[in-house]
GROMACS .gro file of C-alpha atoms in nm:
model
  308
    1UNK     CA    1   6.514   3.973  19.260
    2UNK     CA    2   6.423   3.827  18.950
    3UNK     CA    3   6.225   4.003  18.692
    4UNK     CA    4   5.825   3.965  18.700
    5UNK     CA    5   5.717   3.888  18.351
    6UNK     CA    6   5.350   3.848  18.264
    7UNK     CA    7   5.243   3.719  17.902
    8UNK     CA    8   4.853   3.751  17.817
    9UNK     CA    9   4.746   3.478  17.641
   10UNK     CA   10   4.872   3.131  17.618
   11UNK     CA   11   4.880   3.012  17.241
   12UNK     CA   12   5.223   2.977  17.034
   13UNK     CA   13   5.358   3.294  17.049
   14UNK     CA   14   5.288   3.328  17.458
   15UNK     CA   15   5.410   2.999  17.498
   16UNK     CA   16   5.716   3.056  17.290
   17UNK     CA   17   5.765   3.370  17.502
   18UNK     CA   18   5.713   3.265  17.846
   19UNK     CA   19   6.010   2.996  17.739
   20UNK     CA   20   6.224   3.248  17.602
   21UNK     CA   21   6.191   3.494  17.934
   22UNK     CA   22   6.198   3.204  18.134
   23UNK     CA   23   6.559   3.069  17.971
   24UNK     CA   24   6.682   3.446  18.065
   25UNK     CA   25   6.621   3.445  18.391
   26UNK     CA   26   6.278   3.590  18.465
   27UNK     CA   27   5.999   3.463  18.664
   28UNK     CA   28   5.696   3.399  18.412
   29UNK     CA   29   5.307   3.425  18.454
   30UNK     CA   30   5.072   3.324  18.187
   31UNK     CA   31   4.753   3.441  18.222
   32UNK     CA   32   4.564   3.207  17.920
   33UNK     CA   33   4.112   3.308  17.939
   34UNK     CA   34   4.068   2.866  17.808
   35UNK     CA   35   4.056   2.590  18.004
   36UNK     CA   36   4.375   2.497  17.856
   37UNK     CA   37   4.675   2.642  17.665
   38UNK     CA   38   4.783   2.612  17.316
   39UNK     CA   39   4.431   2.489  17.195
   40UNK     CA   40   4.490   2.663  16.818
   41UNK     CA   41   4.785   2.470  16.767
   42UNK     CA   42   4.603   2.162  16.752
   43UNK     CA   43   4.470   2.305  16.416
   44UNK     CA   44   4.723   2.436  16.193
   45UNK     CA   45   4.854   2.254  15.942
   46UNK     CA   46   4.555   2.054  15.925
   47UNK     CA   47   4.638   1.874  16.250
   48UNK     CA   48   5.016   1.891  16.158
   49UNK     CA   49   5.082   2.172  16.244
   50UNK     CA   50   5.318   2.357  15.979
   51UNK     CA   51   5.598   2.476  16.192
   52UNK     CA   52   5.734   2.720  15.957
   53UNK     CA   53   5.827   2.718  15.580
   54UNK     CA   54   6.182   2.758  15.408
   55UNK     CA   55   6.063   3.034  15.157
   56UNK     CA   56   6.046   3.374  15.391
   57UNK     CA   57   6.026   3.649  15.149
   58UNK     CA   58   5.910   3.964  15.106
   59UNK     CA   59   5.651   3.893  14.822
   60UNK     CA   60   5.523   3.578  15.023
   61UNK     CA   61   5.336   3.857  15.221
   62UNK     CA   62   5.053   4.111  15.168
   63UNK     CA   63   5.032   4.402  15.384
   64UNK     CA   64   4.939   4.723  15.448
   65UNK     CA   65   5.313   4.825  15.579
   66UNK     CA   66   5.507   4.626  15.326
   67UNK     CA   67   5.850   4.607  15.485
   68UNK     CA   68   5.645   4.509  15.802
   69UNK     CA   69   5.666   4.127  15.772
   70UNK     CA   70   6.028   4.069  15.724
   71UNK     CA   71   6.116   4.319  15.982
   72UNK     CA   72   5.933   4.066  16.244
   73UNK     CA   73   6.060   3.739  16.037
   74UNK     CA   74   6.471   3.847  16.049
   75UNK     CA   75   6.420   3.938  16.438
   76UNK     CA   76   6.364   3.524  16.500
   77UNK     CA   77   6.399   3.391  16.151
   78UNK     CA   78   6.393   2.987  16.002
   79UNK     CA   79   6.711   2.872  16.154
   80UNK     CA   80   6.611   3.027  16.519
   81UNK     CA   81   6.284   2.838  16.511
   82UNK     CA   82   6.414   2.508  16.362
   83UNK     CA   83   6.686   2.515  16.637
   84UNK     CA   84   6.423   2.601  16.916
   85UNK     CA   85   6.201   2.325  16.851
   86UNK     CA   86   6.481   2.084  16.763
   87UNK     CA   87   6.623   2.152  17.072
   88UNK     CA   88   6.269   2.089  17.219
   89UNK     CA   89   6.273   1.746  17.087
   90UNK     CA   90   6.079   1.806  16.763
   91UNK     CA   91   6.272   1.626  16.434
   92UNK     CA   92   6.170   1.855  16.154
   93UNK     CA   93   5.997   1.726  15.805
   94UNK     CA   94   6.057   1.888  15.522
   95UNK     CA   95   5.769   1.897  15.273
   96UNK     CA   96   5.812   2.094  14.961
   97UNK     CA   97   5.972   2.363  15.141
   98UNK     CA   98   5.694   2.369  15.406
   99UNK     CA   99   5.833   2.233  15.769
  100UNK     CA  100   5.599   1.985  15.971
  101UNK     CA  101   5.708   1.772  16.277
  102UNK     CA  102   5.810   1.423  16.146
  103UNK     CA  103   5.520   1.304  16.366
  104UNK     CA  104   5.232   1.474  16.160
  105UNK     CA  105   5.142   1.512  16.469
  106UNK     CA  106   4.985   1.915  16.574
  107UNK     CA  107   4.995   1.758  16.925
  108UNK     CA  108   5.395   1.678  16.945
  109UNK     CA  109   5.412   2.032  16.910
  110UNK     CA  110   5.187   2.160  17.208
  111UNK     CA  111   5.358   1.850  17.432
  112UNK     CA  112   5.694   1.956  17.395
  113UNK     CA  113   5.613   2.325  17.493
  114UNK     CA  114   5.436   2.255  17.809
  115UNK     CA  115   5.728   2.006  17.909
  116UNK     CA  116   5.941   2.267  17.830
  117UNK     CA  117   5.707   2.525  18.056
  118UNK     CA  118   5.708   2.255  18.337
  119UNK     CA  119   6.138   2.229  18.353
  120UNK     CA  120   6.115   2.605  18.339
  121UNK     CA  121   5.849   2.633  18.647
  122UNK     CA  122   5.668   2.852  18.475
  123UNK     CA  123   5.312   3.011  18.607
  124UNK     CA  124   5.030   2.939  18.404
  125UNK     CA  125   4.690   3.048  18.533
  126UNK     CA  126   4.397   2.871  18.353
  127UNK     CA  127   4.035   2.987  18.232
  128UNK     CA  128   4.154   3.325  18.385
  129UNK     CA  129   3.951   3.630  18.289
  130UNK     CA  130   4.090   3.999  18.321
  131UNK     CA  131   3.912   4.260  18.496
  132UNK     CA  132   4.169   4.518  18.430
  133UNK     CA  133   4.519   4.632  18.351
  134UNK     CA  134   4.694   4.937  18.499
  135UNK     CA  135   4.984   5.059  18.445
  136UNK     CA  136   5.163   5.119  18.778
  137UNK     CA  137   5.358   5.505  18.807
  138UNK     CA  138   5.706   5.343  18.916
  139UNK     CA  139   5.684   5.100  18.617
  140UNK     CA  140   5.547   4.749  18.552
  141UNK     CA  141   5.181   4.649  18.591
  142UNK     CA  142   4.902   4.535  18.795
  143UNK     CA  143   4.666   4.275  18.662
  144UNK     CA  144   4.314   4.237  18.790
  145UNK     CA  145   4.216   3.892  18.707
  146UNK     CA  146   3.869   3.709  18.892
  147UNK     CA  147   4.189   3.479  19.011
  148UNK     CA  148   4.370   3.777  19.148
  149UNK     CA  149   4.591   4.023  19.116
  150UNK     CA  150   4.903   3.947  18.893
  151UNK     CA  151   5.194   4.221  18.936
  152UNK     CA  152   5.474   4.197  18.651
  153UNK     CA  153   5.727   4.458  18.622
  154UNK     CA  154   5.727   4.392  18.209
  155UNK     CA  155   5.379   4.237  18.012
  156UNK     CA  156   5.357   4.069  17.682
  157UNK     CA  157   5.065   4.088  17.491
  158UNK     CA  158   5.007   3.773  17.298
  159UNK     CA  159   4.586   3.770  17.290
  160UNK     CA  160   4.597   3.695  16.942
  161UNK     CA  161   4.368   3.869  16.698
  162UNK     CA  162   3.985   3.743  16.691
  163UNK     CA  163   3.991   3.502  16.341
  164UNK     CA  164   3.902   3.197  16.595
  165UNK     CA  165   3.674   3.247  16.883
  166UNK     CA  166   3.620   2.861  16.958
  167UNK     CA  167   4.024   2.834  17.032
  168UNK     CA  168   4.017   3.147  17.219
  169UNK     CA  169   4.116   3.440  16.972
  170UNK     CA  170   3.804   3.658  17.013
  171UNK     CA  171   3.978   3.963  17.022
  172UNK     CA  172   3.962   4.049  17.386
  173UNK     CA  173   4.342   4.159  17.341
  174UNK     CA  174   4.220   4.460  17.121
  175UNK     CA  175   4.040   4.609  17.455
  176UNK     CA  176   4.375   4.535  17.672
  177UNK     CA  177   4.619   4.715  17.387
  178UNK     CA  178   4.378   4.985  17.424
  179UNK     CA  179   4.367   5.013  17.775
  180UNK     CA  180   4.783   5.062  17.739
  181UNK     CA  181   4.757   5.337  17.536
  182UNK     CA  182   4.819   5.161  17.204
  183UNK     CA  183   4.607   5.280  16.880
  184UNK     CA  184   4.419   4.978  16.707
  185UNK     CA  185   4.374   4.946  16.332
  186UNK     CA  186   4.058   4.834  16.251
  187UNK     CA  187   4.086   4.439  16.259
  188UNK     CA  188   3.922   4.288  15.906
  189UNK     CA  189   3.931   3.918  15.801
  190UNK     CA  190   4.179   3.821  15.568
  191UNK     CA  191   4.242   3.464  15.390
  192UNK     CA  192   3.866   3.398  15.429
  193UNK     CA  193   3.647   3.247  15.166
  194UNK     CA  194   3.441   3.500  14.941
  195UNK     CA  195   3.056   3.484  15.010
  196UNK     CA  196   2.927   3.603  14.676
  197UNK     CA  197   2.558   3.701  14.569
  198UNK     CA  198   2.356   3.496  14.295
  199UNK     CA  199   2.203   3.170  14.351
  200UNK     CA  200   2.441   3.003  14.088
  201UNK     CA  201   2.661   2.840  14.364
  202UNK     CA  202   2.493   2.543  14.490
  203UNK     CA  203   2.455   2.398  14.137
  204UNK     CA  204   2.851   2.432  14.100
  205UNK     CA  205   2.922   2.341  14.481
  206UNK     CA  206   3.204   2.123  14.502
  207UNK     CA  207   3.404   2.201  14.217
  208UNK     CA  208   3.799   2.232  14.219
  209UNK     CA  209   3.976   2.346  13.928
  210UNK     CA  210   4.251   2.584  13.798
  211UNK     CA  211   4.154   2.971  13.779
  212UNK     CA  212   4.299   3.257  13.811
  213UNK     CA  213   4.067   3.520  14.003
  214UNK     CA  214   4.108   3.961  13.963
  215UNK     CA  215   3.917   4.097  14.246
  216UNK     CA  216   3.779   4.425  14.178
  217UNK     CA  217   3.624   4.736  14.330
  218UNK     CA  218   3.431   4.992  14.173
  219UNK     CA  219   3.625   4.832  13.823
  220UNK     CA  220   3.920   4.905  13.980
  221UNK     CA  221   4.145   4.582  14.019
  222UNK     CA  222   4.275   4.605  14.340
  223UNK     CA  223   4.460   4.194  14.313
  224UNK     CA  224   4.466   3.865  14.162
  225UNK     CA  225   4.607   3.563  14.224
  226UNK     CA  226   4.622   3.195  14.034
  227UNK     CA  227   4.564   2.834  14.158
  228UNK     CA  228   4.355   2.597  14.267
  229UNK     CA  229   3.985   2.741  14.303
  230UNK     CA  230   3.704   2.602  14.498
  231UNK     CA  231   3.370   2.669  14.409
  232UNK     CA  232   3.119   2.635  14.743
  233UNK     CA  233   2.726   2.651  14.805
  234UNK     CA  234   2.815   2.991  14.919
  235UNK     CA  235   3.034   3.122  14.677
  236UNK     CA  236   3.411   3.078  14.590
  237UNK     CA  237   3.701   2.948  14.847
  238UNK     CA  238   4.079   2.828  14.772
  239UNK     CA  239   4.393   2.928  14.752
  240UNK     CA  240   4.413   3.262  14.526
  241UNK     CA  241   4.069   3.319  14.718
  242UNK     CA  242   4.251   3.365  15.071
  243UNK     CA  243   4.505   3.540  14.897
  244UNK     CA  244   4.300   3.840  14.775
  245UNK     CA  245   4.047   3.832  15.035
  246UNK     CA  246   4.149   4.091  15.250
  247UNK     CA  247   4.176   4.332  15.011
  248UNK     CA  248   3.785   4.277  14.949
  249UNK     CA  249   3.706   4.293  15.366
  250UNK     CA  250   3.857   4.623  15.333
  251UNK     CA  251   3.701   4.770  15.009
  252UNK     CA  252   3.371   4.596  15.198
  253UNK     CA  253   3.424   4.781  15.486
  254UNK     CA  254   3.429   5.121  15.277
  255UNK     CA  255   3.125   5.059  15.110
  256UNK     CA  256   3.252   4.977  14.755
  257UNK     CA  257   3.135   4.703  14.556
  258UNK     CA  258   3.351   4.447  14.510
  259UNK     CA  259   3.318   4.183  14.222
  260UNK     CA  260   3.589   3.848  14.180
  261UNK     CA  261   3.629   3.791  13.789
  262UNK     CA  262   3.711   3.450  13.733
  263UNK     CA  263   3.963   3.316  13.433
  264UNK     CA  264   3.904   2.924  13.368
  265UNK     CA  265   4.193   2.941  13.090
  266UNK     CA  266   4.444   3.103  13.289
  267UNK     CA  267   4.728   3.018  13.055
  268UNK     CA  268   4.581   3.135  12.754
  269UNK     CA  269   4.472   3.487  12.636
  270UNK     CA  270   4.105   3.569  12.556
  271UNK     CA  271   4.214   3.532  12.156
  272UNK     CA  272   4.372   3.234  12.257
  273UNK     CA  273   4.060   3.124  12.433
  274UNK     CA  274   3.834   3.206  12.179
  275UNK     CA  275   3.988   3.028  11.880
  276UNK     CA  276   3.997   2.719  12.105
  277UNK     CA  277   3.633   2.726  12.089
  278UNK     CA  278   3.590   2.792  11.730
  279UNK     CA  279   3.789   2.516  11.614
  280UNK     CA  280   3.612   2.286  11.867
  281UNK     CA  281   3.321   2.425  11.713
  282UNK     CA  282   3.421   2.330  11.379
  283UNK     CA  283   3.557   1.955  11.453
  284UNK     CA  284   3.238   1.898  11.694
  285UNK     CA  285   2.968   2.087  11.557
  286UNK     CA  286   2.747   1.789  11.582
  287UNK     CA  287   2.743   1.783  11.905
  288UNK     CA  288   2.446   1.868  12.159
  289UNK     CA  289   2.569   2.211  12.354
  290UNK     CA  290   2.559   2.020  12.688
  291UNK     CA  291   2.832   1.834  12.560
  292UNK     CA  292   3.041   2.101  12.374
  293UNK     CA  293   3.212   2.168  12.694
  294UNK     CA  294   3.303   1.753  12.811
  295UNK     CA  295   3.693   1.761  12.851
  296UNK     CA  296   3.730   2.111  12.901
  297UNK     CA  297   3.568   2.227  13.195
  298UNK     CA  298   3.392   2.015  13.469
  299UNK     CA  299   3.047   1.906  13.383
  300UNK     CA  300   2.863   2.146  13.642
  301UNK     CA  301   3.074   2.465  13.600
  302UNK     CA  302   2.993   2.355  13.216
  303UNK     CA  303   2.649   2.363  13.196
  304UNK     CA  304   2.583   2.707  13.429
  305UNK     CA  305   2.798   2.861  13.175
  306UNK     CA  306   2.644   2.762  12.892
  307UNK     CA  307   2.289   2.800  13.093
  308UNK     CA  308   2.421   3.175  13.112
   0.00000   0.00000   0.00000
């Protein structure tokens, strides 16, 4: 008898899973709620799909258990997933240290998993909704699906979390970890944009320039992070914006209030700043105060600040 695995959910990690059971012998079900698997895929990387990066290390992460991460990287680290999807077929491109199929190509990706699923014979049951899990007394698990019932002696939850509900992660997984007996931290966005108060924004919308950003609560700097920021309609996106956000969902979440201070001169101190300005001052005193600020900072970000 072979073993019954189920996996719930069919994005890259189920996929990747139902492969990985299926290469050791087991007889795979994926139960995937879309019409069709692997429909996030087609996202990342901007359509690319960024397969994984060389740098893996511990400060490359932010979490709340901060030996958390690398314990899950070193279990299938950079070398294991290179070889898995070379041996897929996929020729790897190396792009400053981040790895993309040579195709560009988010697609190439998804195609040479579902071949892969197809050799394998594996099960995959389509635009499948669960009714129910329970956990049988001699072991394994029945699955009520409208399609069925599913009965797997071992079950993989891969549901995803709920950051995109268009590609199928709406969080339904939460309910099913539950129903297993599993505690569930509180799920909060993180490396989201920052929707800020003021009506400032739409005057600067559109702007992208160098900043470092300190996000606060209650004064209390909680992180910060430097590179390229974006200013929006509604508010501030970018880089060291994703990077920090989550610590803002959860001081949100608490009730705090939560500001993002904004340096436009990261590289030089506030003294450093200042005397910039007084010698400009002094070489181009002349000059209107709209145009103080032409060739420092863009000409929109410019003028709210001096209109401040």
């Amino acid at each position: 008898m072979k073993k019954r695995v189920g996996i719930i959910g069919g994005g890259a990690s189920g996929l990747v899973a139902a492969i990985g059971a299926a290469r050791n012998g087991a007889e795979v079900t994926v139960i995937e709620h879309m019409d069709r698997v692997g429909k996030k895929i087609l996202s990342t990387g901007n359509g690319r799909c960024n397969l994984t990066n060389y740098k893996m290390e511990e400060d490359c992460y932010r979490c709340g258990r901060k030996d958390f991460p690398m314990q899950v990287i070193r279990g299938f680290d950079v070398k294991e997933t290179l070889d898995l999807f070379m041996g897929l077929g996929i020729v790897p491109k190396d792009r400053n240290g981040y790895v993309y199929p040579n195709s560009d190509q988010a697609a190439s990706v998804l195609d040479v998993l579902r071949t892969e699923l197809e050799r394998l014979k594996v099960r995959i049951l389509l635009s499948c909704q669960i009714e129910k899990i329970e956990k049988k007394k001699n072991g394994g698990f029945l699955v009520h699906t409208d399609q069925g019932k599913v009965e797997t002696d071992a079950l993989i939850l891969a549901a995803g979390s709920k950051a995109a509900p268009s590609t199928g992660s709406d969080g339904s997984g939460y309910e099913y970890a539950r129903q297993l007996g599993h505690s569930v931290i509180k799920p909060l966005p993180a490396l989201v944009q920052l929707r800020c108060q003021g009506n400032l924004y739409k005057q600067m919308a559109g702007i992208r320039t160098e900043a470092e950003v300190r996000l606060q609560a209650d004064g209390i700097t909680l992180a910060s992070d430097r590179g390229e920021l974006q200013i929006t309609d509604y508010g501030l996106s970018g880089i060291p914006i994703f990077q920090v956000s989550r610590y803002a969902a959860r001081a949100l979440d608490e009730g705090r209030q939560v500001s993002a201070l904004l340096d436009f001169f990261p590289s030089k101190s506030m003294e450093d700043t200042r005397n910039m300005l007084k010698q400009r001052k002094a070489a181009l005193g002349y000059r209107p105060s709209g145009e103080f600020l032409n060739g420092v900072l863009n000409k929109k970000l410019a003028a709210v600040l001096l209109k401040q």
